[in-house]
């Protein structure tokens, strides 16, 4: 095992393609039970080309938030007709690119954005399919930085404005209104939160019906299902049954309506690890530090959100000691774990930071003029 991981220069991302395959199969087996359910993988979680093409081949569409993501998806085999495009700040060139490619739908977050899309579509002689992202004002039990469905967040259109914006859209020749879009946040493990979203969507659908708006073709409930960062080996595949059953049970779709999901983290989170090497073990008056060759530049989540990633020493089975595991970057927040138990660690040991498949490689930066991390799969390592 160690030999395989030692084959490439660290730090790098490792993707377990077998686990990814099992995860995709688990999702499929739940959603295939329902007619008219569609999956759009949230590309922001991991845009690695090999990972993307495996997801595409499993039959997923894509949820993109930038022109760059749309281009990456088209390059990796996703048909434009299965791409949805979200984001509070779509630039004109990104709108043009999406219209040119013929994407499925824009998830629109404001009237000024709608006006620009209409104007560009008319100029290009196209009609843009539009879903409105409605802020459901539903809280989620997750980190404040990644809750998005509260009225105070910048995302979406206030639910009180829903009917007005749909009426405005219907007057515009460059726009075809197709549905409603929601997303309440990320790393959500309590199914009650998704249940609350279902109740809110039902309520909004009743309001629409009362106003005679009965042409809502698509309901998109976003993503948000969390993973077990504490125990990745105990729960390598998230509880998709509980998640999808919640929607099947509580969401009242109208006849012929299609339901769309935009899962990111739950698809790729557990299949990725950041592989790094211990450079030095440093003893100070109060602490023992394991200094590794990966830092916040490769995996930002601990520094940005105080996120926990399980750390494993792949090279040692010696008795455990207490260490702080830190990176080489010139910031105190460049710390992966404080007071964590690891087997006796020495220079050269290979260390895995687990559950790093989602928002790991995609959030890497070149701070300190570092290179972006490489990435390998099970096949590359001959595991
Ligand atoms: N749809 C929309 C509109 C979103 O904003 C997001 C994530 C997703 C879908 C996918 O959510 P997921 O299924 O992955 O929870 N960088 C943070 C997470 C940011 C999530 C942003 N939006 C982290 O590392 O935890």
Short mmCIF file of C-alpha atoms and ligand atoms in Angstrom, two decimals:
data_model
loop_
_atom_site.label_atom_id
_atom_site.label_comp_id
_atom_site.label_asym_id
_atom_site.label_seq_id
_atom_site.Cartn_x
_atom_site.Cartn_y
_atom_site.Cartn_z
CA UNK A 1 0.00 0.00 0.00
CA UNK A 2 2.70 2.43 1.06
CA UNK A 3 4.73 1.69 -2.06
CA UNK A 4 1.77 2.57 -4.26
CA UNK A 5 1.16 5.89 -2.53
CA UNK A 6 4.88 6.64 -2.52
CA UNK A 7 5.03 6.34 -6.30
CA UNK A 8 4.26 10.02 -6.96
CA UNK A 9 5.63 13.25 -5.60
CA UNK A 10 3.52 14.60 -2.76
CA UNK A 11 1.28 16.44 -2.13
CA UNK A 12 -1.38 15.10 -4.47
CA UNK A 13 -5.03 14.21 -4.53
CA UNK A 14 -5.95 10.57 -4.75
CA UNK A 15 -9.40 9.53 -6.01
CA UNK A 16 -10.69 6.05 -5.26
CA UNK A 17 -12.58 5.37 -8.47
CA UNK A 18 -14.07 2.16 -7.11
CA UNK A 19 -15.66 3.99 -4.20
CA UNK A 20 -16.85 6.69 -6.58
CA UNK A 21 -18.44 3.96 -8.70
CA UNK A 22 -20.20 2.48 -5.66
CA UNK A 23 -21.44 5.91 -4.63
CA UNK A 24 -22.80 6.66 -8.09
CA UNK A 25 -24.51 3.26 -8.19
CA UNK A 26 -26.10 3.89 -4.77
CA UNK A 27 -27.49 7.22 -5.98
CA UNK A 28 -28.77 5.69 -9.20
CA UNK A 29 -30.48 2.81 -7.46
CA UNK A 30 -32.48 5.29 -5.34
CA UNK A 31 -33.36 7.77 -8.07
CA UNK A 32 -34.13 5.26 -10.81
CA UNK A 33 -37.19 4.28 -8.77
CA UNK A 34 -38.78 7.61 -9.66
CA UNK A 35 -39.82 8.78 -13.07
CA UNK A 36 -38.90 12.36 -13.92
CA UNK A 37 -36.08 12.69 -11.36
CA UNK A 38 -32.83 14.15 -12.69
CA UNK A 39 -29.35 14.48 -11.23
CA UNK A 40 -27.03 17.36 -11.97
CA UNK A 41 -23.67 16.88 -10.31
CA UNK A 42 -22.46 20.14 -8.66
CA UNK A 43 -19.16 20.56 -10.47
CA UNK A 44 -17.81 23.05 -7.94
CA UNK A 45 -17.23 20.12 -5.56
CA UNK A 46 -14.63 18.46 -7.80
CA UNK A 47 -13.86 19.25 -11.42
CA UNK A 48 -11.07 16.71 -11.88
CA UNK A 49 -11.47 15.46 -15.49
CA UNK A 50 -11.31 11.75 -14.60
CA UNK A 51 -13.83 12.16 -11.81
CA UNK A 52 -16.06 14.25 -14.05
CA UNK A 53 -16.08 11.76 -16.87
CA UNK A 54 -16.88 8.86 -14.53
CA UNK A 55 -19.83 10.87 -13.19
CA UNK A 56 -20.95 11.79 -16.70
CA UNK A 57 -20.77 8.16 -17.80
CA UNK A 58 -22.97 7.18 -14.87
CA UNK A 59 -25.68 9.32 -16.47
CA UNK A 60 -25.52 12.56 -14.47
CA UNK A 61 -26.02 16.03 -15.87
CA UNK A 62 -24.14 18.99 -14.40
CA UNK A 63 -24.77 22.02 -12.23
CA UNK A 64 -22.32 24.78 -13.14
CA UNK A 65 -21.66 28.16 -11.56
CA UNK A 66 -19.26 29.72 -14.07
CA UNK A 67 -18.36 29.81 -17.73
CA UNK A 68 -15.22 27.90 -16.84
CA UNK A 69 -17.25 25.06 -15.34
CA UNK A 70 -19.52 24.97 -18.40
CA UNK A 71 -16.48 24.69 -20.68
CA UNK A 72 -14.94 21.97 -18.48
CA UNK A 73 -18.17 19.98 -18.56
CA UNK A 74 -18.56 20.26 -22.32
CA UNK A 75 -14.95 19.11 -22.71
CA UNK A 76 -15.62 16.11 -20.49
CA UNK A 77 -18.61 14.83 -22.35
CA UNK A 78 -21.62 16.38 -20.60
CA UNK A 79 -24.28 17.28 -23.17
CA UNK A 80 -25.18 20.98 -22.98
CA UNK A 81 -28.82 19.99 -22.72
CA UNK A 82 -28.11 18.51 -19.26
CA UNK A 83 -26.26 21.50 -17.85
CA UNK A 84 -27.94 23.98 -15.51
CA UNK A 85 -26.22 27.27 -14.74
CA UNK A 86 -26.52 28.99 -11.34
CA UNK A 87 -24.78 31.87 -9.58
CA UNK A 88 -25.65 35.34 -8.29
CA UNK A 89 -23.22 37.09 -10.62
CA UNK A 90 -23.24 35.68 -14.13
CA UNK A 91 -21.05 37.77 -16.44
CA UNK A 92 -22.22 38.68 -19.96
CA UNK A 93 -19.64 36.40 -21.62
CA UNK A 94 -20.78 33.50 -19.45
CA UNK A 95 -24.40 34.06 -20.44
CA UNK A 96 -23.39 34.19 -24.12
CA UNK A 97 -21.36 31.00 -23.77
CA UNK A 98 -24.27 29.20 -22.10
CA UNK A 99 -26.75 30.35 -24.76
CA UNK A 100 -24.37 29.45 -27.55
CA UNK A 101 -23.89 25.95 -26.13
CA UNK A 102 -27.65 25.52 -25.61
CA UNK A 103 -27.71 24.66 -21.91
CA UNK A 104 -30.83 23.27 -20.28
CA UNK A 105 -31.61 26.19 -18.01
CA UNK A 106 -30.39 29.31 -16.19
CA UNK A 107 -31.11 29.43 -12.47
CA UNK A 108 -31.79 33.15 -12.15
CA UNK A 109 -31.31 35.04 -8.92
CA UNK A 110 -32.55 38.61 -9.60
CA UNK A 111 -34.57 40.82 -11.96
CA UNK A 112 -31.48 42.74 -13.15
CA UNK A 113 -29.92 39.38 -14.12
CA UNK A 114 -33.12 38.30 -15.87
CA UNK A 115 -33.11 41.53 -17.91
CA UNK A 116 -29.52 41.00 -19.04
CA UNK A 117 -30.18 37.37 -20.01
CA UNK A 118 -33.29 38.45 -21.97
CA UNK A 119 -31.37 41.18 -23.77
CA UNK A 120 -28.44 38.91 -24.70
CA UNK A 121 -30.78 36.07 -25.77
CA UNK A 122 -32.79 38.41 -28.00
CA UNK A 123 -29.62 39.80 -29.55
CA UNK A 124 -28.42 36.24 -30.27
CA UNK A 125 -31.84 35.16 -31.60
CA UNK A 126 -32.20 32.58 -28.79
CA UNK A 127 -34.66 31.86 -26.04
CA UNK A 128 -33.23 31.20 -22.56
CA UNK A 129 -34.92 28.64 -20.34
CA UNK A 130 -35.14 30.16 -16.88
CA UNK A 131 -35.83 28.81 -13.42
CA UNK A 132 -35.99 31.27 -10.57
CA UNK A 133 -33.89 30.57 -7.52
CA UNK A 134 -36.23 31.32 -4.68
CA UNK A 135 -34.77 31.92 -1.25
CA UNK A 136 -36.91 29.55 0.82
CA UNK A 137 -35.96 31.16 4.15
CA UNK A 138 -35.31 27.71 5.57
CA UNK A 139 -32.37 27.33 7.96
CA UNK A 140 -29.98 24.41 7.81
CA UNK A 141 -28.01 22.92 10.67
CA UNK A 142 -24.59 23.51 9.19
CA UNK A 143 -21.65 25.93 9.23
CA UNK A 144 -22.66 29.61 8.89
CA UNK A 145 -20.42 30.02 5.81
CA UNK A 146 -22.31 27.34 3.90
CA UNK A 147 -25.93 27.98 4.80
CA UNK A 148 -27.55 29.71 1.87
CA UNK A 149 -31.32 29.47 2.25
CA UNK A 150 -32.00 32.15 4.85
CA UNK A 151 -33.58 35.51 3.97
CA UNK A 152 -30.39 37.27 5.15
CA UNK A 153 -28.19 35.40 2.61
CA UNK A 154 -27.32 36.96 -0.75
CA UNK A 155 -28.80 34.05 -2.66
CA UNK A 156 -32.02 33.87 -4.61
CA UNK A 157 -35.17 35.93 -4.91
CA UNK A 158 -37.33 36.59 -1.84
CA UNK A 159 -40.27 34.20 -1.80
CA UNK A 160 -42.60 37.20 -1.51
CA UNK A 161 -41.40 38.33 -4.95
CA UNK A 162 -41.83 34.96 -6.66
CA UNK A 163 -45.13 35.66 -8.41
CA UNK A 164 -44.04 39.10 -9.58
CA UNK A 165 -40.82 37.83 -11.18
CA UNK A 166 -42.61 35.01 -12.96
CA UNK A 167 -45.08 37.54 -14.41
CA UNK A 168 -42.22 39.77 -15.53
CA UNK A 169 -40.47 36.79 -17.18
CA UNK A 170 -43.58 35.80 -19.08
CA UNK A 171 -43.64 39.20 -20.79
CA UNK A 172 -40.11 38.80 -22.13
CA UNK A 173 -39.56 37.39 -25.58
CA UNK A 174 -36.02 36.09 -24.93
CA UNK A 175 -37.11 34.11 -21.85
CA UNK A 176 -39.02 30.88 -21.32
CA UNK A 177 -40.02 30.36 -17.68
CA UNK A 178 -39.56 26.67 -16.80
CA UNK A 179 -39.37 26.31 -13.05
CA UNK A 180 -38.22 27.00 -9.54
CA UNK A 181 -34.83 26.38 -7.98
CA UNK A 182 -33.86 26.11 -4.29
CA UNK A 183 -30.76 25.30 -2.26
CA UNK A 184 -30.61 25.57 1.52
CA UNK A 185 -26.94 24.92 2.25
CA UNK A 186 -24.27 22.27 2.35
CA UNK A 187 -23.02 19.46 4.66
CA UNK A 188 -26.54 18.89 5.97
CA UNK A 189 -27.03 15.66 7.89
CA UNK A 190 -30.46 16.25 9.41
CA UNK A 191 -33.21 15.13 7.08
CA UNK A 192 -35.60 17.54 8.88
CA UNK A 193 -33.89 20.39 7.05
CA UNK A 194 -34.75 18.88 3.67
CA UNK A 195 -38.23 18.10 4.96
CA UNK A 196 -38.65 21.80 5.86
CA UNK A 197 -37.63 22.69 2.31
CA UNK A 198 -40.27 20.28 0.93
CA UNK A 199 -42.97 21.94 3.03
CA UNK A 200 -41.90 25.38 1.83
CA UNK A 201 -41.91 24.27 -1.83
CA UNK A 202 -45.40 22.78 -1.37
CA UNK A 203 -46.60 26.05 0.12
CA UNK A 204 -45.13 28.08 -2.75
CA UNK A 205 -46.63 25.72 -5.32
CA UNK A 206 -50.07 26.22 -3.71
CA UNK A 207 -49.61 29.99 -3.97
CA UNK A 208 -48.73 29.68 -7.64
CA UNK A 209 -51.74 27.55 -8.34
CA UNK A 210 -54.00 30.02 -6.58
CA UNK A 211 -52.62 32.69 -8.95
CA UNK A 212 -53.29 30.52 -11.98
CA UNK A 213 -49.61 29.79 -12.63
CA UNK A 214 -49.70 26.12 -13.58
CA UNK A 215 -46.86 25.85 -16.08
CA UNK A 216 -44.04 25.10 -13.62
CA UNK A 217 -42.27 22.25 -15.40
CA UNK A 218 -39.19 21.88 -13.19
CA UNK A 219 -38.57 21.87 -9.46
CA UNK A 220 -34.87 21.91 -8.57
CA UNK A 221 -34.09 21.36 -4.89
CA UNK A 222 -30.32 21.89 -5.11
CA UNK A 223 -27.89 19.76 -3.15
CA UNK A 224 -26.58 19.79 0.40
CA UNK A 225 -26.44 16.21 1.65
CA UNK A 226 -23.49 15.87 4.03
CA UNK A 227 -20.89 13.15 4.59
CA UNK A 228 -19.31 11.61 7.70
CA UNK A 229 -16.02 13.45 8.14
CA UNK A 230 -15.44 11.80 11.54
CA UNK A 231 -15.62 8.25 10.29
CA UNK A 232 -15.05 7.97 6.54
CA UNK A 233 -14.41 4.22 6.64
CA UNK A 234 -17.59 3.64 8.68
CA UNK A 235 -19.73 5.57 6.18
CA UNK A 236 -17.95 5.61 2.83
CA UNK A 237 -21.29 5.97 1.00
CA UNK A 238 -23.71 8.59 2.37
CA UNK A 239 -27.26 7.68 3.32
CA UNK A 240 -28.87 8.39 -0.04
CA UNK A 241 -31.93 6.36 0.81
CA UNK A 242 -32.85 8.63 3.74
CA UNK A 243 -32.19 11.71 1.61
CA UNK A 244 -34.19 10.73 -1.48
CA UNK A 245 -36.97 9.13 0.59
CA UNK A 246 -37.48 12.49 2.31
CA UNK A 247 -38.25 14.13 -1.04
CA UNK A 248 -40.37 11.20 -2.21
CA UNK A 249 -42.42 11.37 0.96
CA UNK A 250 -42.85 15.09 1.58
CA UNK A 251 -42.57 16.91 -1.73
CA UNK A 252 -45.84 17.19 -3.65
CA UNK A 253 -45.00 17.33 -7.31
CA UNK A 254 -47.70 18.31 -9.79
CA UNK A 255 -48.51 15.86 -12.60
CA UNK A 256 -45.75 15.86 -15.22
CA UNK A 257 -43.39 17.94 -13.11
CA UNK A 258 -39.70 17.04 -13.16
CA UNK A 259 -37.58 17.02 -10.02
CA UNK A 260 -33.90 18.00 -10.22
CA UNK A 261 -31.11 17.51 -7.67
CA UNK A 262 -27.68 19.14 -7.54
CA UNK A 263 -25.56 17.00 -5.22
CA UNK A 264 -21.87 17.72 -4.99
CA UNK A 265 -20.19 16.77 -1.74
CA UNK A 266 -22.16 13.56 -1.21
CA UNK A 267 -21.07 12.31 -4.65
CA UNK A 268 -17.32 12.87 -4.41
CA UNK A 269 -16.43 13.75 -0.79
CA UNK A 270 -15.42 10.32 0.49
CA UNK A 271 -13.60 9.08 -2.61
CA UNK A 272 -10.84 11.69 -2.37
CA UNK A 273 -7.84 11.97 -0.06
CA UNK A 274 -5.02 14.45 0.01
CA UNK A 275 -1.77 12.51 0.21
CA UNK A 276 1.07 14.36 1.84
CA UNK A 277 4.41 13.57 3.46
CA UNK A 278 5.85 14.46 6.83
CA UNK A 279 8.73 16.86 6.28
CA UNK A 280 9.72 17.42 9.89
CA UNK A 281 8.63 16.60 13.41
CA UNK A 282 9.19 19.66 15.56
CA UNK A 283 9.08 19.71 19.34
CA UNK A 284 8.40 23.02 21.10
CA UNK A 285 7.90 23.77 24.78
CA UNK A 286 4.20 22.95 24.64
CA UNK A 287 3.54 21.04 21.45
CA UNK A 288 4.81 18.48 19.04
CA UNK A 289 4.18 19.44 15.43
CA UNK A 290 4.02 17.20 12.41
CA UNK A 291 4.89 19.51 9.53
CA UNK A 292 3.63 18.10 6.24
CA UNK A 293 4.25 19.17 2.65
CA UNK A 294 0.57 19.99 1.97
CA UNK A 295 -0.97 23.14 3.32
CA UNK A 296 -4.03 25.34 3.16
CA UNK A 297 -3.08 25.92 -0.47
CA UNK A 298 -4.02 22.30 -1.26
CA UNK A 299 -6.85 21.85 1.28
CA UNK A 300 -8.40 25.10 2.47
CA UNK A 301 -11.38 23.72 4.41
CA UNK A 302 -9.73 23.43 7.86
CA UNK A 303 -8.37 27.00 7.68
CA UNK A 304 -11.54 28.50 6.21
CA UNK A 305 -14.28 26.67 8.10
CA UNK A 306 -12.45 24.95 10.94
CA UNK A 307 -13.38 21.75 9.10
CA UNK A 308 -12.28 18.36 10.39
CA UNK A 309 -10.59 15.87 8.06
CA UNK A 310 -9.49 12.56 9.48
CA UNK A 311 -5.71 12.18 9.34
CA UNK A 312 -4.02 8.83 8.84
CA UNK A 313 -0.38 7.92 8.88
CA UNK A 314 -0.05 5.36 6.07
CA UNK A 315 3.55 4.48 6.99
CA UNK A 316 3.43 3.83 10.72
CA UNK A 317 1.68 1.47 13.10
CA UNK A 318 3.66 2.52 16.18
CA UNK A 319 1.87 3.53 19.39
CA UNK A 320 0.03 6.84 19.21
CA UNK A 321 1.19 10.27 20.32
CA UNK A 322 -0.44 13.69 20.34
CA UNK A 323 0.48 16.06 17.53
CA UNK A 324 -0.61 19.24 15.83
CA UNK A 325 -0.53 18.60 12.10
CA UNK A 326 0.40 21.72 10.17
CA UNK A 327 1.36 22.80 6.67
CA UNK A 328 4.30 24.87 5.43
CA UNK A 329 2.35 28.05 4.58
CA UNK A 330 3.16 31.29 6.36
CA UNK A 331 -0.17 31.58 8.20
CA UNK A 332 -1.09 30.28 11.64
CA UNK A 333 -4.41 29.09 10.24
CA UNK A 334 -2.45 26.63 8.09
CA UNK A 335 -3.26 23.90 10.58
CA UNK A 336 -4.99 20.62 9.69
CA UNK A 337 -5.54 19.38 13.24
CA UNK A 338 -4.72 20.30 16.81
CA UNK A 339 -3.95 17.70 19.47
CA UNK A 340 -4.71 14.75 17.27
CA UNK A 341 -3.64 11.19 17.94
CA UNK A 342 -1.34 9.67 15.36
CA UNK A 343 1.08 6.75 15.43
CA UNK A 344 4.64 7.84 16.15
CA UNK A 345 5.44 9.87 13.05
CA UNK A 346 8.78 10.56 11.43
CA UNK A 347 10.18 12.41 8.44
CA UNK A 348 9.14 10.76 5.18
CA UNK A 349 5.95 9.15 6.48
CA UNK A 350 3.00 9.30 4.10
CA UNK A 351 -0.06 10.95 5.58
CA UNK A 352 -3.61 10.87 4.19
CA UNK A 353 -6.13 13.64 4.83
CA UNK A 354 -9.40 11.86 4.28
CA UNK A 355 -12.81 12.92 2.92
CA UNK A 356 -11.13 15.54 0.76
CA UNK A 357 -12.80 14.70 -2.56
CA UNK A 358 -15.26 17.60 -2.34
CA UNK A 359 -14.11 21.23 -2.22
CA UNK A 360 -10.51 20.10 -1.92
CA UNK A 361 -8.77 20.19 -5.29
CA UNK A 362 -11.25 22.78 -6.61
CA UNK A 363 -10.43 25.24 -3.82
CA UNK A 364 -6.65 24.91 -4.12
CA UNK A 365 -4.68 28.10 -4.63
CA UNK A 366 -1.19 29.16 -5.65
CA UNK A 367 -0.52 31.27 -2.57
CA UNK A 368 3.21 31.42 -1.83
CA UNK A 369 3.79 30.66 -5.55
CA UNK A 370 3.04 27.02 -4.93
CA UNK A 371 2.08 24.66 -7.73
CA UNK A 372 -1.49 23.43 -7.92
CA UNK A 373 -1.66 19.85 -6.64
CA UNK A 374 -1.48 16.86 -8.98
CA UNK A 375 -4.22 14.22 -8.86
CA UNK A 376 -4.19 10.46 -9.45
CA UNK A 377 -6.77 7.72 -9.42
CA UNK A 378 -6.80 4.08 -8.31
CA UNK A 379 -5.76 3.11 -11.86
CA UNK A 380 -2.77 5.49 -11.85
CA UNK A 381 -1.53 3.94 -8.60
CA UNK A 382 -2.22 0.35 -9.78
CA UNK A 383 -4.05 -0.33 -6.55
N1 LIG B 1 -26.45 23.80 -5.74
C1 LIG B 1 -26.13 25.05 -5.37
C2 LIG B 1 -26.93 26.17 -5.85
C3 LIG B 1 -25.03 25.29 -4.51
O1 LIG B 1 -24.73 26.52 -4.13
C4 LIG B 1 -24.26 24.18 -4.04
C5 LIG B 1 -23.11 24.37 -3.17
C6 LIG B 1 -24.63 22.89 -4.46
C7 LIG B 1 -25.73 22.73 -5.30
C8 LIG B 1 -23.90 21.65 -4.02
O2 LIG B 1 -23.98 21.48 -2.66
P1 LIG B 1 -23.44 20.13 -1.96
O3 LIG B 1 -24.32 18.98 -2.43
O4 LIG B 1 -22.04 19.94 -2.37
O5 LIG B 1 -23.57 20.41 -0.52
N2 LIG B 1 -16.82 25.07 -0.05
C9 LIG B 1 -17.77 24.62 0.95
C10 LIG B 1 -19.08 24.21 0.35
C11 LIG B 1 -19.74 25.30 -0.48
C12 LIG B 1 -21.03 24.85 -1.11
C13 LIG B 1 -21.51 25.86 -2.10
N3 LIG B 1 -22.69 25.51 -2.80
C14 LIG B 1 -17.12 23.49 1.75
O6 LIG B 1 -15.97 23.16 1.51
O7 LIG B 1 -17.73 22.94 2.66
#
